[in-house]
XYZ file of C-alpha atoms in Angstrom:
572
model
C -15.406 -5.048 -14.187
C -18.636 -3.434 -13.011
C -18.282 -5.339 -9.733
C -14.772 -3.918 -9.382
C -16.027 -0.361 -9.906
C -18.839 -0.800 -7.361
C -16.420 -2.343 -4.889
C -13.995 0.532 -5.383
C -16.787 3.043 -4.815
C -17.520 1.400 -1.465
C -13.814 1.313 -0.575
C -13.454 5.001 -1.491
C -16.503 6.085 0.556
C -15.602 4.111 3.678
C -11.932 5.100 3.445
C -12.843 8.741 2.921
C -15.131 8.713 5.961
C -12.772 7.010 8.386
C -9.722 8.796 6.981
C -11.430 12.157 7.370
C -12.084 11.412 11.039
C -8.496 10.289 11.655
C -6.790 13.188 9.857
C -9.217 15.761 11.268
C -8.303 14.666 14.789
C -4.593 14.807 13.993
C -5.006 18.171 12.245
C -6.351 19.633 15.474
C -3.381 18.287 17.415
C -0.928 19.708 14.869
C -3.063 22.773 14.124
C -2.829 22.114 10.376
C -5.564 21.831 7.774
C -6.372 18.679 5.800
C -6.390 19.680 2.130
C -5.976 16.535 0.014
C -8.613 13.898 -0.670
C -5.928 11.370 -1.598
C -4.263 11.756 1.810
C -7.641 11.283 3.488
C -8.328 8.059 1.573
C -4.871 6.704 2.412
C -5.471 7.462 6.097
C -8.799 5.674 5.798
C -7.161 2.611 4.262
C -4.769 2.503 7.210
C -7.644 2.774 9.689
C -9.777 0.185 7.896
C -6.892 -2.282 7.703
C -6.193 -1.926 11.423
C -9.927 -2.244 12.087
C -10.136 -5.453 10.030
C -7.154 -6.941 11.868
C -8.620 -6.149 15.283
C -11.954 -7.621 14.188
C -10.193 -10.787 13.022
C -8.940 -11.374 16.575
C -12.504 -12.123 17.641
C -14.422 -13.298 14.543
C -14.381 -13.788 10.799
C -14.133 -10.581 8.787
C -17.325 -10.504 6.739
C -20.740 -8.873 6.549
C -20.964 -7.960 10.239
C -17.606 -6.184 10.086
C -18.804 -4.166 7.098
C -22.073 -3.199 8.789
C -20.134 -1.768 11.738
C -17.704 -0.077 9.320
C -20.644 1.575 7.523
C -21.926 2.911 10.844
C -18.470 4.272 11.715
C -18.224 5.891 8.274
C -21.676 7.486 8.535
C -20.963 8.892 12.003
C -17.588 10.239 10.826
C -19.123 11.950 7.783
C -21.822 13.532 9.951
C -19.381 14.812 12.573
C -16.841 16.086 10.039
C -19.286 17.137 7.311
C -17.830 20.652 7.173
C -14.332 19.346 6.481
C -15.718 16.889 3.909
C -17.569 19.671 2.114
C -14.458 21.861 1.978
C -12.349 19.038 0.518
C -14.921 18.157 -2.133
C -15.457 21.811 -3.094
C -11.710 22.402 -3.372
C -11.381 19.337 -5.605
C -14.283 20.519 -7.781
C -12.825 24.023 -8.072
C -9.498 22.618 -9.228
C -11.216 20.584 -11.938
C -13.188 23.640 -12.999
C -9.982 25.425 -13.965
C -8.667 22.343 -15.760
C -11.671 21.044 -17.689
C -9.795 18.040 -19.096
C -8.979 16.548 -15.671
C -12.373 14.865 -15.023
C -12.084 13.028 -18.350
C -8.562 11.877 -17.499
C -9.729 10.656 -14.089
C -12.650 8.725 -15.601
C -10.442 7.096 -18.238
C -7.890 6.184 -15.559
C -10.495 4.626 -13.260
C -12.017 2.572 -16.096
C -8.586 1.478 -17.328
C -7.423 0.362 -13.879
C -10.742 -1.388 -13.222
C -10.287 -3.271 -16.495
C -6.832 -4.449 -15.386
C -8.120 -5.430 -11.943
C -11.053 -7.403 -13.356
C -8.881 -9.898 -15.241
C -5.319 -10.941 -15.916
C -2.736 -13.186 -14.309
C -3.421 -14.769 -10.928
C -0.063 -14.690 -9.188
C 1.585 -18.031 -8.334
C 1.729 -17.160 -4.618
C -1.946 -16.221 -4.678
C -2.855 -19.765 -5.670
C -0.223 -21.067 -3.260
C -1.377 -19.341 -0.060
C -2.739 -15.781 -0.503
C -6.269 -16.914 -1.382
C -6.339 -19.487 1.413
C -5.040 -16.919 3.938
C -7.802 -14.500 2.954
C -10.465 -17.196 3.265
C -9.270 -18.117 6.759
C -9.693 -14.444 7.732
C -13.139 -14.294 6.122
C -14.425 -17.387 7.907
C -12.505 -17.592 11.180
C -10.527 -14.392 11.661
C -7.260 -15.486 13.223
C -6.611 -19.152 14.069
C -3.966 -20.230 16.554
C -1.237 -22.302 14.969
C -2.525 -21.842 11.437
C 1.075 -21.855 10.207
C 1.349 -25.459 11.479
C -1.088 -26.419 8.720
C 0.986 -24.576 6.112
C 4.123 -22.601 6.940
C 3.354 -19.859 4.432
C 0.311 -18.855 6.454
C 2.901 -17.506 8.874
C 3.804 -14.808 6.319
C 1.103 -12.642 7.825
C 0.302 -9.491 5.844
C -2.205 -6.847 6.885
C -3.154 -6.594 3.187
C -4.922 -9.952 3.500
C -7.163 -8.595 6.270
C -8.024 -5.559 4.131
C -8.837 -7.795 1.156
C -11.040 -9.989 3.363
C -12.890 -6.906 4.636
C -13.761 -5.828 1.090
C -14.195 -9.286 -0.478
C -18.013 -9.351 -0.040
C -18.159 -13.139 -0.224
C -21.399 -13.022 1.815
C -23.170 -10.831 -0.747
C -21.734 -11.779 -4.129
C -20.906 -15.437 -3.674
C -17.420 -14.630 -4.987
C -14.493 -13.423 -2.924
C -13.527 -10.163 -4.609
C -9.855 -9.233 -4.606
C -9.791 -5.613 -5.732
C -7.691 -3.872 -3.082
C -4.336 -4.221 -4.874
C -5.979 -2.617 -7.897
C -7.356 0.168 -5.689
C -3.853 0.923 -4.405
C -2.668 0.958 -8.017
C -5.499 3.373 -8.848
C -4.268 5.724 -6.105
C -0.833 5.555 -7.708
C -2.253 6.284 -11.141
C -4.037 9.368 -9.785
C -0.741 10.557 -8.299
C 0.895 10.181 -11.708
C -1.829 12.327 -13.311
C -0.435 15.180 -11.223
C 2.267 15.454 -13.886
C -0.142 17.809 -15.675
C 1.082 20.547 -13.306
C 4.420 20.500 -15.123
C 2.677 21.735 -18.273
C 0.582 24.248 -16.327
C 3.470 25.668 -14.263
C 6.254 24.944 -16.769
C 8.292 23.662 -13.841
C 9.546 20.195 -12.911
C 9.300 19.128 -9.251
C 11.572 16.591 -7.631
C 8.663 14.220 -7.073
C 7.941 14.215 -10.813
C 11.018 12.061 -11.364
C 9.520 9.418 -9.047
C 6.237 9.657 -10.949
C 8.108 8.550 -14.081
C 9.235 5.398 -12.284
C 5.769 4.882 -10.841
C 4.294 5.026 -14.341
C 6.734 2.330 -15.427
C 5.911 0.131 -12.416
C 2.126 0.360 -12.755
C 2.429 -0.675 -16.391
C 4.527 -3.602 -15.239
C 1.860 -4.955 -12.879
C -1.182 -4.011 -14.981
C -1.965 -7.648 -15.799
C -1.165 -8.843 -12.279
C -2.856 -6.372 -9.939
C -5.935 -8.579 -9.852
C -3.936 -10.698 -7.369
C -3.820 -9.577 -3.718
C -0.046 -10.091 -3.580
C 1.553 -8.182 -0.700
C 4.535 -7.250 -2.910
C 2.343 -4.970 -5.022
C 0.878 -3.059 -2.069
C 4.358 -2.593 -0.585
C 6.019 -1.358 -3.783
C 3.105 0.993 -4.522
C 3.362 2.466 -1.026
C 7.099 3.046 -1.508
C 6.402 5.182 -4.591
C 3.335 6.855 -3.069
C 5.058 7.837 0.159
C 8.186 9.035 -1.611
C 6.191 11.286 -3.948
C 4.225 12.828 -1.078
C 7.366 13.169 1.037
C 9.306 15.036 -1.665
C 6.327 17.310 -2.346
C 6.228 18.121 1.368
C 9.993 18.828 1.386
C 9.628 21.260 -1.525
C 6.703 23.054 0.127
C 7.998 23.122 3.705
C 8.219 26.428 5.492
C 11.069 26.444 7.989
C 9.263 29.150 9.974
C 6.138 27.019 10.314
C 5.711 25.942 13.931
C 4.044 22.684 12.859
C 6.018 21.805 9.736
C 6.457 18.227 11.021
C 2.792 17.579 10.168
C 3.014 15.965 6.690
C 6.168 14.013 7.545
C 4.671 12.676 10.764
C 1.573 11.444 8.935
C 3.676 9.852 6.187
C 5.814 8.133 8.815
C 2.680 6.467 10.187
C 1.861 5.404 6.618
C 5.314 3.773 6.415
C 4.665 1.901 9.665
C 1.490 0.634 8.018
C 3.461 -0.367 4.910
C 5.751 -2.451 7.139
C 2.730 -4.461 8.348
C 1.988 -5.310 4.721
C 5.555 -6.406 3.932
C 7.837 -6.319 6.948
C 10.936 -6.494 4.754
C 10.480 -2.792 3.892
C 10.445 -1.759 7.566
C 13.761 0.117 7.239
C 11.923 2.877 5.367
C 10.381 3.830 8.709
C 13.777 5.438 9.476
C 12.430 8.463 7.608
C 10.641 9.199 10.883
C 13.952 10.790 11.948
C 12.929 14.014 10.193
C 9.590 14.700 11.947
C 11.009 13.330 15.222
C 13.897 15.827 15.163
C 11.543 18.715 14.365
C 9.072 17.845 17.124
C 11.781 17.157 19.715
C 13.502 20.471 18.968
C 10.222 22.321 19.356
C 9.268 20.230 22.418
C 5.942 19.272 20.892
C 5.149 16.600 23.475
C 1.484 16.250 22.534
C 2.306 15.725 18.862
C 5.068 13.221 19.659
C 2.791 11.250 21.969
C -0.064 11.161 19.441
C 2.228 9.870 16.677
C 3.760 7.219 18.929
C 0.294 6.044 19.945
C -0.839 5.920 16.310
C 2.206 3.871 15.301
C 1.666 1.447 18.199
C -2.027 1.035 17.346
C -1.097 0.211 13.741
C 1.444 -2.393 14.869
C -0.436 -4.083 17.740
C -2.960 -6.179 15.749
C -0.274 -7.141 13.231
C 2.023 -8.495 15.959
C -0.824 -10.193 17.817
C -1.876 -11.964 14.632
C 1.742 -13.033 14.021
C 1.996 -14.631 17.462
C -1.388 -16.348 17.205
C -0.687 -17.739 13.733
C 2.910 -18.912 14.183
C 4.001 -18.337 17.787
C 6.630 -15.847 16.577
C 6.514 -12.054 16.680
C 7.881 -11.747 13.124
C 7.821 -15.065 11.293
C 10.076 -16.558 9.902
C 12.614 -14.462 11.816
C 13.666 -16.144 15.068
C 15.697 -13.178 16.301
C 12.970 -12.219 18.793
C 11.900 -15.292 20.765
C 9.391 -14.274 23.449
C 6.550 -16.792 23.436
C 6.318 -20.413 24.468
C 2.956 -21.590 23.178
C 1.903 -25.057 22.123
C 1.212 -24.003 18.525
C 4.638 -22.415 18.006
C 6.525 -23.284 14.825
C 9.759 -25.017 15.946
C 12.774 -22.732 15.761
C 14.687 -24.958 13.359
C 11.765 -25.094 10.968
C 11.343 -21.302 11.027
C 15.056 -20.834 10.382
C 14.950 -23.277 7.480
C 11.954 -21.422 6.029
C 13.859 -18.127 6.277
C 16.838 -19.693 4.538
C 14.616 -20.914 1.699
C 13.389 -17.384 1.123
C 16.956 -16.084 1.065
C 18.314 -18.619 -1.421
C 15.241 -18.337 -3.634
C 15.846 -14.612 -3.968
C 19.412 -15.332 -5.061
C 18.264 -17.813 -7.682
C 19.564 -20.826 -5.735
C 17.457 -23.924 -5.137
C 19.677 -25.573 -2.518
C 19.345 -24.222 1.039
C 22.739 -25.631 1.975
C 24.279 -23.062 -0.382
C 22.891 -20.085 1.524
C 26.418 -18.948 2.437
C 27.684 -19.219 -1.125
C 30.086 -16.308 -1.822
C 28.546 -13.412 -3.700
C 31.084 -13.865 -6.483
C 29.485 -17.248 -7.264
C 25.747 -16.531 -7.087
C 25.708 -12.934 -8.354
C 26.558 -13.716 -12.029
C 23.766 -16.312 -12.327
C 21.364 -14.002 -10.453
C 22.068 -11.199 -12.923
C 21.933 -13.458 -16.002
C 18.498 -14.767 -15.031
C 16.933 -11.292 -15.285
C 15.150 -9.724 -18.222
C 16.907 -6.966 -20.153
C 14.824 -4.280 -18.448
C 15.553 -5.707 -14.992
C 19.270 -5.761 -15.779
C 18.993 -2.139 -16.876
C 17.366 -1.031 -13.617
C 19.866 -2.961 -11.479
C 22.814 -1.463 -13.373
C 21.349 2.039 -13.266
C 20.651 1.681 -9.555
C 24.251 0.669 -8.837
C 25.646 3.589 -10.855
C 23.290 6.079 -9.193
C 24.041 4.754 -5.705
C 27.716 5.524 -6.297
C 26.874 8.921 -7.816
C 24.491 9.645 -4.953
C 27.106 8.873 -2.305
C 29.570 11.266 -3.941
C 26.927 13.951 -4.452
C 25.478 13.880 -0.938
C 28.870 13.727 0.754
C 29.824 16.820 -1.243
C 26.570 18.667 -0.540
C 26.388 17.766 3.137
C 29.961 18.135 4.291
C 31.456 20.575 1.805
C 28.497 22.826 1.006
C 26.738 22.255 4.360
C 23.370 21.948 2.678
C 20.164 20.815 4.420
C 19.921 17.125 5.192
C 16.340 16.529 3.957
C 17.288 14.752 0.750
C 20.383 13.179 2.257
C 18.072 11.407 4.734
C 15.837 10.158 1.908
C 18.836 8.834 -0.015
C 20.400 7.215 3.054
C 17.155 5.460 4.039
C 16.481 4.271 0.470
C 20.048 3.000 0.220
C 19.814 1.175 3.572
C 16.487 -0.415 2.628
C 17.835 -1.444 -0.777
C 20.966 -2.930 0.806
C 18.819 -4.926 3.236
C 16.715 -6.219 0.345
C 19.855 -7.263 -1.552
C 21.354 -8.938 1.512
C 18.224 -10.816 2.625
C 16.269 -11.913 -0.477
C 17.187 -10.044 -3.695
C 14.259 -11.170 -5.815
C 13.608 -8.316 -8.242
C 9.864 -8.098 -7.619
C 10.600 -7.598 -3.891
C 12.836 -4.629 -4.649
C 11.393 -2.854 -7.680
C 10.507 0.156 -5.543
C 14.184 0.670 -4.681
C 15.660 -0.259 -8.063
C 13.472 2.351 -9.768
C 13.186 5.120 -7.186
C 16.890 5.381 -6.230
C 18.123 6.184 -9.777
C 15.287 8.612 -10.419
C 15.703 10.286 -7.035
C 19.447 10.798 -7.575
C 18.856 11.968 -11.169
C 16.295 14.437 -9.832
C 18.788 15.798 -7.309
C 21.459 16.231 -9.980
C 19.042 17.912 -12.401
C 17.827 20.318 -9.735
C 21.447 21.084 -8.941
C 22.071 21.935 -12.598
C 19.060 24.252 -12.640
C 20.215 25.975 -9.471
C 23.713 26.444 -10.878
C 23.033 27.212 -14.531
C 19.370 28.214 -14.565
C 18.460 25.976 -17.501
C 14.965 25.204 -16.222
C 13.402 25.353 -19.680
C 15.858 22.743 -20.972
C 14.959 20.418 -18.075
C 11.255 21.017 -18.679
C 11.541 20.029 -22.352
C 13.847 17.070 -21.617
C 11.530 15.777 -18.907
C 8.490 15.933 -21.177
C 10.385 14.026 -23.858
C 11.352 11.289 -21.401
C 7.783 11.168 -20.098
C 6.431 10.768 -23.634
C 8.870 7.917 -24.324
C 7.917 6.041 -21.137
C 4.217 6.770 -21.685
C 4.330 5.483 -25.265
C 6.171 2.370 -24.131
C 3.558 1.730 -21.455
C 0.706 2.468 -23.863
C 2.171 -0.224 -26.104
C 2.534 -2.839 -23.346
C -0.790 -2.062 -21.653
C -2.459 -1.961 -25.069
C -1.143 -5.449 -25.743
C -2.441 -6.581 -22.323
C -5.880 -5.169 -23.146
C -6.023 -6.723 -26.605
C -4.942 -10.125 -25.277
C -7.671 -10.130 -22.604
C -10.471 -8.281 -24.386
C -12.429 -11.463 -25.090
C -12.364 -12.616 -21.481
C -15.868 -12.521 -19.961
C -15.172 -10.253 -16.988
C -17.086 -7.090 -17.851
C -19.605 -7.692 -15.056
C -17.805 -9.814 -12.480
C -14.120 -10.121 -11.607
C -11.951 -13.057 -12.586
C -12.146 -15.539 -9.733
C -9.313 -17.335 -8.023
C -8.119 -20.391 -9.946
C -8.990 -23.843 -8.595
C -6.228 -26.393 -9.015
C -6.474 -30.215 -8.886
C -6.223 -31.611 -5.366
C -6.477 -34.714 -3.226
C -7.534 -34.774 0.401
C -6.940 -36.477 3.716
C -8.864 -36.750 6.970
C -7.816 -34.785 10.036
C -9.885 -35.803 13.069
C -13.042 -35.951 10.984
C -12.282 -32.871 8.894
C -11.325 -32.839 5.215
C -7.964 -31.216 4.351
C -7.035 -30.667 0.687
C -3.578 -31.273 -0.734
C -2.537 -29.836 -4.122
C -1.447 -32.214 -6.858
C 0.396 -29.688 -9.013
C 3.279 -27.404 -7.958
C 1.750 -26.790 -4.506
C -1.041 -24.691 -6.126
C -4.519 -24.910 -4.608
C -6.545 -21.673 -4.936
C -9.511 -20.509 -2.845
C -12.446 -22.913 -3.045
C -10.743 -26.146 -1.984
C -10.549 -25.156 1.635
C -8.821 -25.728 3.989
C -5.628 -26.854 2.328
C -2.121 -27.886 3.283
C 0.878 -28.539 1.076
C 1.553 -31.984 2.553
C -0.066 -34.685 4.662
C 1.364 -33.411 7.933
C 1.214 -34.766 11.445
C -0.785 -31.992 13.077
C -3.705 -32.155 15.430
C -6.552 -29.851 16.327
C -6.200 -27.989 19.592
C -9.909 -28.480 20.240
C -13.019 -29.713 18.489
C -12.866 -27.492 15.389
C -10.674 -25.322 13.208
C -11.474 -22.266 15.295
C -9.474 -23.814 18.162
C -6.354 -23.960 16.023
C -3.618 -26.451 15.154
C -0.377 -27.740 16.631
C 2.271 -30.262 15.637
C 1.824 -33.772 16.914
C 5.292 -35.102 16.150
C 7.769 -32.549 14.831
C 10.537 -35.044 13.985
C 8.185 -37.208 11.925
C 6.979 -34.100 10.086
C 10.564 -33.125 9.250
C 11.277 -36.576 7.814
C 8.162 -36.362 5.641
C 9.026 -32.799 4.580
C 12.500 -33.708 3.310
C 11.216 -36.914 1.697
C 8.786 -34.950 -0.478
């Protein structure tokens, strides 16, 4: 736990430094002032992730990468020391007027560090997350790595960030604290609910905070795993909260009112590199794009486009080097003919497996099963709470369509919230169509109902002026959800309190394995449910007919005989 706190301190300092440099440069382009430490840290996390991915193209992401990052951070803090001082002083002044806030922050940090130090190591983490991170730590990016194990082709920028902050060279243990750090950012956003009591007014974003509170309680015992799903869902909530706050505060007469939305759009591009299945959320960029185009802000448009491209470039390069495909396992874009490329049929089969698994089907041949056949079993397999969210989401989607059609075409209201609803609906529909596993779509299942409910409640206030009634009702709902989460998190704490992770963090789990020889190199094969962990490295799921492209692992892998591999794959 102490190691987690120290690691988080380092993440916060380096992210603050690099984020301050990035946002300060953009603030000068947009002529707007940076005023939130949380936004700075998020910008820093984006920069540091992109930095780690670029570094991985040339070498393993380890101690040397961190030394250079420390230099970059120090230079940034020296150059932008005035801006840093203003942010810190503003934060301190805010806490001075609310004396209880520092205690709440400390309790929150300790609580989240406790959850990150122990708990459940996700199945997929033992399957391929840990191995993917170790490859990045030791080799950076390896050509044809997906030939060794197809799941390595599910490239996520979150793995590069975890490798950057793993400190395997210093601690002897590969730390995996970044998912917990993202959860900590979310928890700090939820604390902002205190403003409801101070101002006696409910904001639209406060409804999303309720859902965020529920979600963080859900993953409290699992955020020790660097699973890309958690980062992606957290960023959905985080971005939505900040977006709605910006909508409520926007000044239509402000020449540069595209500023917060443009920055959040870049954050969504970054979120897509963590989990590409949420890429449709980037459609929110329509709002800042329309504003900047109308005002002919060419410099701002160009800077945002460049930032988005820089965020995407290392992600796509890593995809191609690992699997030969731009977005594996999708074969829609087929641009590269390299010797380490995953065969098209194999990639398509892998994509089909993901799709049927999300529908609760184990047979790939039933991918085209009518929805009337798979939907009942899919719904029955859920927990009661999951069924509740799915049902509520469906009801609120229908209510939202009616509401926004009425507001947009009958009342001719602004399209800000219509855009948010439309993009959330499109992203949710894509999730349901492609791979409707609940943990892939929790961000939509929770945020859509609460967003629509927020719109309807605000409409009631505007029409009937019952703001006090909403304020009291909201606090009651918050107390109910908070008490429920206190109960579940309390149980998680009690059940893990005797685990010996108060100094260090729970390590990856090692699973039993056999091995085979590949051109003089030892390759591990899991014995149990394809689970392997971190230390038995490198690992494959099967004895596959691959060969090295050179003398060592750094030269990469390629298939020797694809047809023979397919026969072995189906046999096992």
